Coordinates of C-alpha atoms and ligand atoms in Angstrom, one line a residue:
M1 CA -22.2 -20.7 -29.7
N2 CA -19.2 -22.2 -28.1
S3 CA -16.6 -19.7 -29.7
Q4 CA -13.8 -18.7 -27.3
K5 CA -14.9 -15.2 -28.0
N6 CA -18.0 -15.5 -25.8
F7 CA -15.7 -15.9 -22.5
I8 CA -14.3 -12.4 -23.2
R9 CA -16.1 -9.4 -22.0
P10 CA -17.6 -7.5 -24.8
L11 CA -15.5 -4.4 -23.8
V12 CA -12.1 -6.4 -24.5
R13 CA -13.5 -8.2 -27.4
D14 CA -14.2 -4.8 -29.1
L15 CA -11.1 -2.9 -27.7
H16 CA -8.9 -1.2 -30.2
A17 CA -5.5 -1.8 -28.5
Y18 CA -2.7 0.7 -28.3
V19 CA -0.2 0.0 -31.3
P20 CA 3.7 0.4 -30.1
G21 CA 6.1 1.5 -32.9
E22 CA 7.8 -1.6 -34.6
Q23 CA 10.5 -3.2 -32.9
P24 CA 12.2 -4.9 -36.0
K25 CA 13.4 -8.5 -35.9
I26 CA 15.7 -7.8 -38.9
K27 CA 19.2 -6.2 -38.2
G28 CA 20.5 -3.1 -39.9
L29 CA 17.7 -1.0 -39.9
I30 CA 18.1 2.7 -38.5
K31 CA 15.3 2.9 -35.7
L32 CA 13.9 6.4 -35.7
N33 CA 10.4 5.5 -34.8
T34 CA 9.8 5.0 -31.1
N35 CA 11.7 7.7 -29.5
E36 CA 14.4 5.9 -27.8
N37 CA 17.6 7.5 -27.1
P38 CA 20.6 7.0 -29.8
Y39 CA 23.0 7.0 -26.7
P40 CA 23.5 3.9 -24.2
P41 CA 23.1 4.5 -20.5
S42 CA 26.3 5.7 -18.7
P43 CA 28.9 3.2 -18.0
R44 CA 28.3 3.8 -14.3
V45 CA 24.7 2.8 -15.0
L46 CA 25.9 -0.5 -16.9
A47 CA 28.3 -1.4 -14.1
A48 CA 25.6 -0.8 -11.4
V49 CA 23.3 -3.3 -13.4
R50 CA 25.9 -5.7 -14.2
A51 CA 26.9 -5.9 -10.5
A52 CA 23.5 -6.5 -9.5
V53 CA 23.1 -9.7 -11.5
D54 CA 23.9 -12.6 -9.1
G55 CA 22.4 -14.9 -6.8
R56 CA 20.0 -12.0 -5.6
L57 CA 17.9 -12.5 -8.7
R58 CA 16.2 -15.0 -6.4
L59 CA 14.7 -12.4 -4.2
Y60 CA 12.0 -10.0 -4.6
P61 CA 12.9 -6.6 -5.2
N62 CA 12.1 -3.7 -2.8
P63 CA 8.3 -3.5 -3.1
T64 CA 8.3 0.2 -2.7
A65 CA 11.3 1.1 -4.7
Q66 CA 12.4 2.9 -1.5
A67 CA 16.1 3.9 -2.3
L68 CA 15.0 5.3 -5.6
R69 CA 12.2 7.3 -4.3
E70 CA 14.4 8.8 -1.7
K71 CA 17.0 9.7 -4.5
L72 CA 14.2 11.3 -6.6
A73 CA 12.6 13.2 -3.6
R74 CA 16.1 14.6 -3.1
L75 CA 16.5 15.8 -6.8
H76 CA 13.1 17.3 -6.7
G77 CA 13.2 18.9 -3.3
C78 CA 10.1 16.9 -2.0
T79 CA 9.5 13.7 0.2
P80 CA 9.3 10.1 -0.8
E81 CA 5.6 10.2 -0.1
N82 CA 5.2 12.6 -2.9
I83 CA 6.7 10.0 -5.2
L84 CA 5.3 6.7 -6.7
V85 CA 7.7 4.3 -9.3
G86 CA 6.0 2.6 -11.9
N87 CA 6.9 -0.2 -14.6
G88 CA 7.1 2.5 -16.9
S89 CA 5.2 5.6 -16.8
D90 CA 2.5 3.7 -19.0
E91 CA 1.8 1.6 -15.8
L92 CA 1.3 5.0 -13.7
L93 CA -1.1 6.5 -16.3
A94 CA -3.4 3.3 -16.2
L95 CA -3.2 3.2 -12.6
A96 CA -4.5 6.8 -12.5
V97 CA -7.5 5.9 -14.6
R98 CA -8.1 3.1 -12.2
A99 CA -8.0 5.2 -9.0
F100 CA -9.6 8.4 -10.2
V101 CA -12.1 7.6 -12.9
E102 CA -15.5 5.9 -12.5
P103 CA -16.1 2.9 -15.1
G104 CA -19.0 5.1 -16.2
K105 CA -20.3 2.8 -19.2
G106 CA -19.9 -0.3 -17.1
L107 CA -21.8 1.2 -14.0
N108 CA -24.6 2.2 -16.6
A109 CA -24.9 -1.1 -18.2
I110 CA -25.1 -2.6 -14.6
F111 CA -27.5 -0.2 -12.7
G112 CA -29.2 1.2 -15.7
R113 CA -28.4 4.8 -14.4
L114 CA -26.4 7.6 -15.5
A115 CA -23.1 8.1 -13.3
S116 CA -22.2 11.8 -13.4
R117 CA -20.5 12.2 -16.7
S118 CA -17.5 14.3 -15.7
K119 CA -16.7 11.6 -12.9
A120 CA -16.4 9.0 -15.6
T121 CA -14.6 11.0 -18.0
V122 CA -11.0 10.8 -19.0
Q123 CA -10.1 14.1 -21.1
Y124 CA -7.1 14.8 -23.4
F125 CA -6.3 17.0 -26.4
T126 CA -5.8 15.6 -29.7
P127 CA -3.3 15.0 -31.0
S128 CA -1.5 13.8 -27.9
Y129 CA -0.3 10.4 -26.7
S130 CA -2.5 7.9 -28.3
L131 CA -2.3 5.6 -25.2
Y132 CA -5.0 7.9 -23.2
P133 CA -8.0 6.9 -25.4
V134 CA -6.9 3.1 -25.0
L135 CA -6.7 3.5 -21.2
A136 CA -10.2 5.1 -21.0
D137 CA -11.5 2.4 -23.2
I138 CA -10.1 -0.4 -21.1
H139 CA -11.6 1.1 -18.1
G140 CA -15.1 1.6 -19.6
A141 CA -14.7 5.3 -19.4
G142 CA -15.9 7.9 -21.2
K143 CA -13.5 10.0 -23.2
N144 CA -13.5 13.8 -24.1
A145 CA -10.9 14.4 -26.8
V146 CA -10.7 18.2 -27.4
K147 CA -8.5 19.5 -30.5
L148 CA -5.5 21.5 -29.9
N149 CA -5.1 24.8 -32.1
A150 CA -4.0 24.2 -36.0
D151 CA -0.5 24.9 -34.9
F152 CA -0.7 22.4 -32.0
S153 CA -0.6 25.1 -29.6
M154 CA -3.0 24.7 -26.4
P155 CA -6.0 26.7 -26.4
D156 CA -6.0 28.9 -23.4
V157 CA -8.5 28.5 -20.7
V158 CA -10.6 31.7 -21.8
E159 CA -11.0 29.8 -25.3
L160 CA -11.7 26.5 -23.5
K161 CA -14.4 28.2 -21.5
R162 CA -16.0 29.8 -24.7
N163 CA -16.0 26.7 -26.8
K164 CA -17.6 24.8 -24.2
E165 CA -16.1 21.5 -25.5
W166 CA -13.6 21.1 -22.4
D167 CA -14.9 19.5 -19.2
F168 CA -13.2 21.6 -16.2
K169 CA -14.7 18.8 -13.9
A170 CA -13.5 16.0 -16.1
A171 CA -12.2 13.3 -13.4
L172 CA -8.8 13.0 -15.1
T173 CA -7.3 15.2 -17.6
F174 CA -4.0 14.1 -19.5
V175 CA -1.9 16.8 -20.9
T176 CA 1.4 15.7 -22.9
T177 CA 3.9 18.4 -22.2
P178 CA 6.0 18.8 -24.3
N179 CA 3.3 17.5 -26.8
A180 CA 3.7 14.1 -28.6
P181 CA 3.5 13.7 -31.6
S182 CA 3.8 17.5 -32.3
G183 CA 6.9 18.1 -30.4
R184 CA 5.6 21.5 -29.2
G185 CA 6.4 22.8 -25.8
Y186 CA 4.2 24.7 -23.6
K187 CA 4.9 27.4 -21.1
T188 CA 4.7 26.3 -17.4
A189 CA 2.8 29.6 -17.0
E190 CA 0.0 28.3 -19.3
M191 CA 0.1 24.9 -17.7
E192 CA -0.7 26.7 -14.2
K193 CA -3.3 28.7 -15.7
L194 CA -5.2 25.3 -16.8
C195 CA -4.3 23.6 -13.5
R196 CA -5.9 26.3 -11.5
A197 CA -9.1 26.2 -13.6
Q198 CA -9.3 22.4 -13.7
K199 CA -11.3 20.8 -10.8
G200 CA -10.6 17.1 -11.5
I201 CA -7.1 15.5 -11.5
I202 CA -4.7 16.6 -14.0
I203 CA -1.6 14.7 -15.1
L204 CA 1.3 16.7 -16.9
D205 CA 2.9 14.0 -18.9
E206 CA 6.5 15.3 -19.1
A207 CA 7.9 12.2 -20.9
Y208 CA 10.1 14.5 -23.1
V209 CA 10.6 17.4 -20.6
D210 CA 14.6 17.0 -20.4
F211 CA 14.8 18.1 -24.0
A212 CA 12.6 21.2 -23.4
A213 CA 13.1 24.8 -22.3
E214 CA 10.6 24.5 -19.1
N215 CA 9.2 22.0 -16.9
A216 CA 6.0 22.2 -14.6
L217 CA 7.2 20.0 -12.0
Q218 CA 6.6 22.4 -9.0
L219 CA 3.0 22.6 -10.1
A220 CA 2.5 19.0 -8.6
L221 CA 4.0 20.2 -5.4
K222 CA 1.9 23.3 -5.3
F223 CA -1.5 22.0 -6.4
P224 CA -3.3 19.0 -4.5
H225 CA -4.7 17.9 -7.7
V226 CA -1.8 17.9 -10.1
L227 CA 0.4 14.9 -10.8
V228 CA 3.6 15.1 -13.1
A229 CA 4.7 11.9 -14.8
R230 CA 8.3 11.2 -15.7
T231 CA 10.2 8.6 -17.2
F232 CA 13.6 6.9 -17.4
S233 CA 12.8 5.8 -20.8
K234 CA 13.6 8.6 -23.1
A235 CA 16.1 11.0 -21.7
Y236 CA 17.9 8.6 -19.6
S237 CA 18.1 5.6 -22.3
L238 CA 16.3 3.0 -20.0
C239 CA 13.3 2.0 -22.2
F240 CA 14.4 -1.8 -21.7
Q241 CA 14.3 -1.6 -18.0
R242 CA 10.7 0.2 -17.8
V243 CA 10.9 2.8 -14.9
G244 CA 8.8 6.0 -14.6
Y245 CA 7.4 7.9 -11.7
F246 CA 4.8 10.4 -10.5
V247 CA 5.1 13.3 -8.4
G248 CA 2.3 14.6 -6.6
H249 CA 0.4 15.1 -3.2
P250 CA 1.0 12.4 -0.7
E251 CA -2.8 11.4 -0.6
L252 CA -2.9 11.1 -4.3
I253 CA 0.3 8.9 -4.2
A254 CA -1.0 6.9 -1.4
A255 CA -4.3 6.2 -3.2
L256 CA -2.2 5.1 -6.3
D257 CA 0.1 3.0 -4.0
K258 CA -2.9 0.9 -2.7
I259 CA -3.8 -0.5 -6.3
R260 CA -0.5 -1.2 -7.8
D261 CA 1.0 -4.7 -8.1
S262 CA 3.0 -5.3 -4.7
Y263 CA 6.4 -5.7 -6.9
N264 CA 5.6 -3.4 -9.8
V265 CA 9.2 -2.1 -10.4
N266 CA 11.6 -4.9 -11.3
G267 CA 14.9 -5.0 -9.2
L268 CA 17.4 -4.3 -12.0
G269 CA 15.2 -1.4 -13.1
Q270 CA 15.4 0.1 -9.7
V271 CA 19.1 -0.3 -9.5
A272 CA 19.6 1.3 -13.0
A273 CA 17.5 4.3 -12.3
A274 CA 19.2 4.8 -8.9
A275 CA 22.7 4.7 -10.8
T276 CA 21.1 7.0 -13.4
L277 CA 20.4 9.6 -10.5
D278 CA 24.2 9.5 -9.6
D279 CA 25.6 10.2 -13.1
L280 CA 23.4 13.2 -14.1
K281 CA 26.0 15.0 -15.7
F282 CA 26.7 12.3 -18.2
Y283 CA 23.0 12.5 -19.4
R284 CA 22.8 16.3 -19.6
A285 CA 25.5 16.2 -21.9
N286 CA 23.5 13.7 -24.1
F287 CA 20.5 16.1 -24.0
I288 CA 22.5 18.9 -25.7
K289 CA 24.1 16.6 -28.1
I290 CA 20.3 15.4 -28.9
I291 CA 19.0 18.8 -29.1
S292 CA 21.7 20.0 -31.3
T293 CA 21.2 17.2 -33.9
R294 CA 17.6 18.1 -33.6
E295 CA 18.1 21.6 -34.8
W296 CA 20.5 20.5 -37.5
L297 CA 18.0 18.0 -38.7
S298 CA 15.1 20.5 -38.5
R299 CA 17.1 23.1 -40.7
E300 CA 18.4 20.5 -43.2
L301 CA 14.9 19.0 -43.7
S302 CA 13.2 22.4 -44.0
N303 CA 16.0 23.2 -46.8
L304 CA 14.8 20.0 -48.8
G305 CA 11.1 21.3 -48.5
F306 CA 9.9 19.7 -45.4
R307 CA 7.6 21.6 -43.2
V308 CA 9.3 20.9 -39.7
L309 CA 7.3 21.9 -36.7
P310 CA 9.4 23.5 -33.7
S311 CA 10.6 20.5 -31.3
Q312 CA 11.2 20.4 -27.8
T313 CA 11.5 16.8 -27.5
N314 CA 13.7 14.2 -29.0
F315 CA 11.7 13.7 -32.1
I316 CA 10.3 15.9 -34.8
L317 CA 7.1 16.1 -36.6
A318 CA 7.7 17.0 -40.4
R319 CA 5.2 17.3 -43.3
P320 CA 7.4 15.9 -46.3
P321 CA 7.2 17.4 -49.9
K322 CA 6.3 15.6 -53.1
F323 CA 4.7 12.6 -51.9
P324 CA 2.0 11.7 -49.2
A325 CA 3.7 10.9 -46.0
K326 CA 2.6 7.5 -45.8
D327 CA 4.5 6.8 -48.9
W328 CA 7.4 8.6 -47.6
L329 CA 7.1 5.8 -44.7
Q330 CA 7.5 3.1 -47.2
K331 CA 10.0 4.8 -49.3
L332 CA 12.5 5.2 -46.0
R333 CA 11.8 1.8 -45.0
E334 CA 13.0 0.4 -48.3
Q335 CA 16.2 2.5 -47.6
K336 CA 16.4 1.0 -44.1
F337 CA 15.0 4.1 -42.0
L338 CA 12.4 3.4 -39.7
V339 CA 10.2 6.3 -38.8
R340 CA 6.5 6.9 -37.5
W341 CA 3.4 7.7 -39.2
F342 CA -0.1 8.1 -37.6
S343 CA -3.3 7.8 -39.4
A344 CA -5.2 10.4 -37.1
P345 CA -6.3 13.0 -39.5
E346 CA -4.5 15.9 -37.9
V347 CA -1.1 14.3 -38.2
S348 CA -1.3 11.8 -41.3
D349 CA 0.3 14.6 -43.5
Y350 CA 3.3 14.1 -41.3
L351 CA 6.1 12.0 -40.2
R352 CA 7.6 11.6 -36.8
I353 CA 11.2 11.1 -36.7
T354 CA 13.2 10.4 -33.6
I355 CA 16.3 12.1 -33.3
G356 CA 19.4 9.7 -33.4
T357 CA 22.9 10.3 -33.7
P358 CA 24.6 13.0 -36.0
A359 CA 25.7 10.1 -38.2
E360 CA 22.2 8.8 -38.5
A361 CA 20.7 12.3 -39.3
E362 CA 23.3 12.8 -41.9
A363 CA 22.4 9.6 -43.5
L364 CA 18.8 10.3 -43.3
V365 CA 19.4 13.6 -44.9
R366 CA 21.4 12.0 -47.9
T367 CA 18.5 9.2 -48.4
V368 CA 15.9 11.9 -48.3
C369 CA 18.0 13.8 -51.2
N370 CA 18.4 10.8 -53.0
I371 CA 14.5 9.9 -52.7
L372 CA 13.9 13.6 -54.1
A373 CA 16.5 13.3 -56.9
V374 CA 15.0 10.0 -58.1
S375 CA 11.6 11.6 -58.3
K376 CA 12.7 14.4 -60.4
S377 CA 14.4 12.0 -63.0
Ligands
PLP401 C1 3.9 11.1 -23.9 C2 4.4 9.9 -23.3 N1 4.2 9.5 -22.3 C3 4.6 8.2 -21.8 C4 5.2 7.4 -22.3 C5 5.7 5.9 -21.9 O1 6.9 6.1 -21.3 P1 7.3 4.8 -20.4 O2 8.2 4.2 -21.4 O3 7.8 5.4 -19.0 O4 6.1 3.8 -20.1 C6 5.4 7.6 -23.7 C7 6.3 6.7 -24.6 O5 6.2 6.5 -25.7 C8 5.0 8.9 -24.4 O6 5.4 9.3 -25.5

């Protein structure tokens, strides 16, 4: 009975941790598996980061990311009190679970009574970002996973009311918009309907929104129970620096601010994100390139027999022909392409492919042609 396991809380012992996409150790792979941006940060951003690497590294960074929050407030037409910056948006999603959701299962175990179920519920659509259930599990909260329609569109409020699975009072609801891993975009108007109907906190996770036709940021400034999550990782080529932010009502932001680490955003990350906001023209040109490669790749793969879902993100979800998607994952890897496959039943027939450079997309199409040709011979 002296196993180390006995020191670990049962909840943690039994937890299925989030599985990030592979960051390969071998060189020469074409990485289309984690929705990173194929283009580097702007020269001005790189220069700003380099200029910040000196003796000041011994100092703590600004604890509230003040300069960055001021710039973000100017960008979004709000005040710095509407904004909280995090160590990537993942940190903020976790903070939201801790701030707004009762750890229901834990309370039941300790006090032997039921906490109100909705107050202990983290709710989300499936498929969507696979971190949400893990965050609920870490917190000992309940989960309410409600299926999207078969084409990955969002059931409207009338349908959600009719089928009764959706909890309009759930303490916290996550909506990935545009959706991952389907890539499907949602209209701001339908998001607004859901926000109006929802009584608990609702987080619109807009990690990929710069590649989409619409965004719902204004809803975070209009409704007191809506937070919008954004990140510098995807559209702004800063995964390495880990910077994301929430926009929302100052009272929600202040509550989250109370429970974050004092220096949650590293100094170089703050410098890089602030410099990014001074160079948005550079990034907008990248969005256009990525969207045009996405449309090209979608057409080419469709011509080769893939069922490619329309995407408003920097990735596509595509059902390959001939072999199961999991076999394609392996076949592509043998040819040095890393893509992502998820075992969840709604998406297990599909591959998620990040949009790379045009040269990478062309190389992928050539490789797919070769794989299909070999299968015929
Ligand atoms: C939907 C969604 N939200 C949030 C994140 C996390 O982004 P960050 O790098 O800011 O933590 C991701 C990353 O894959 C994502 O797919």
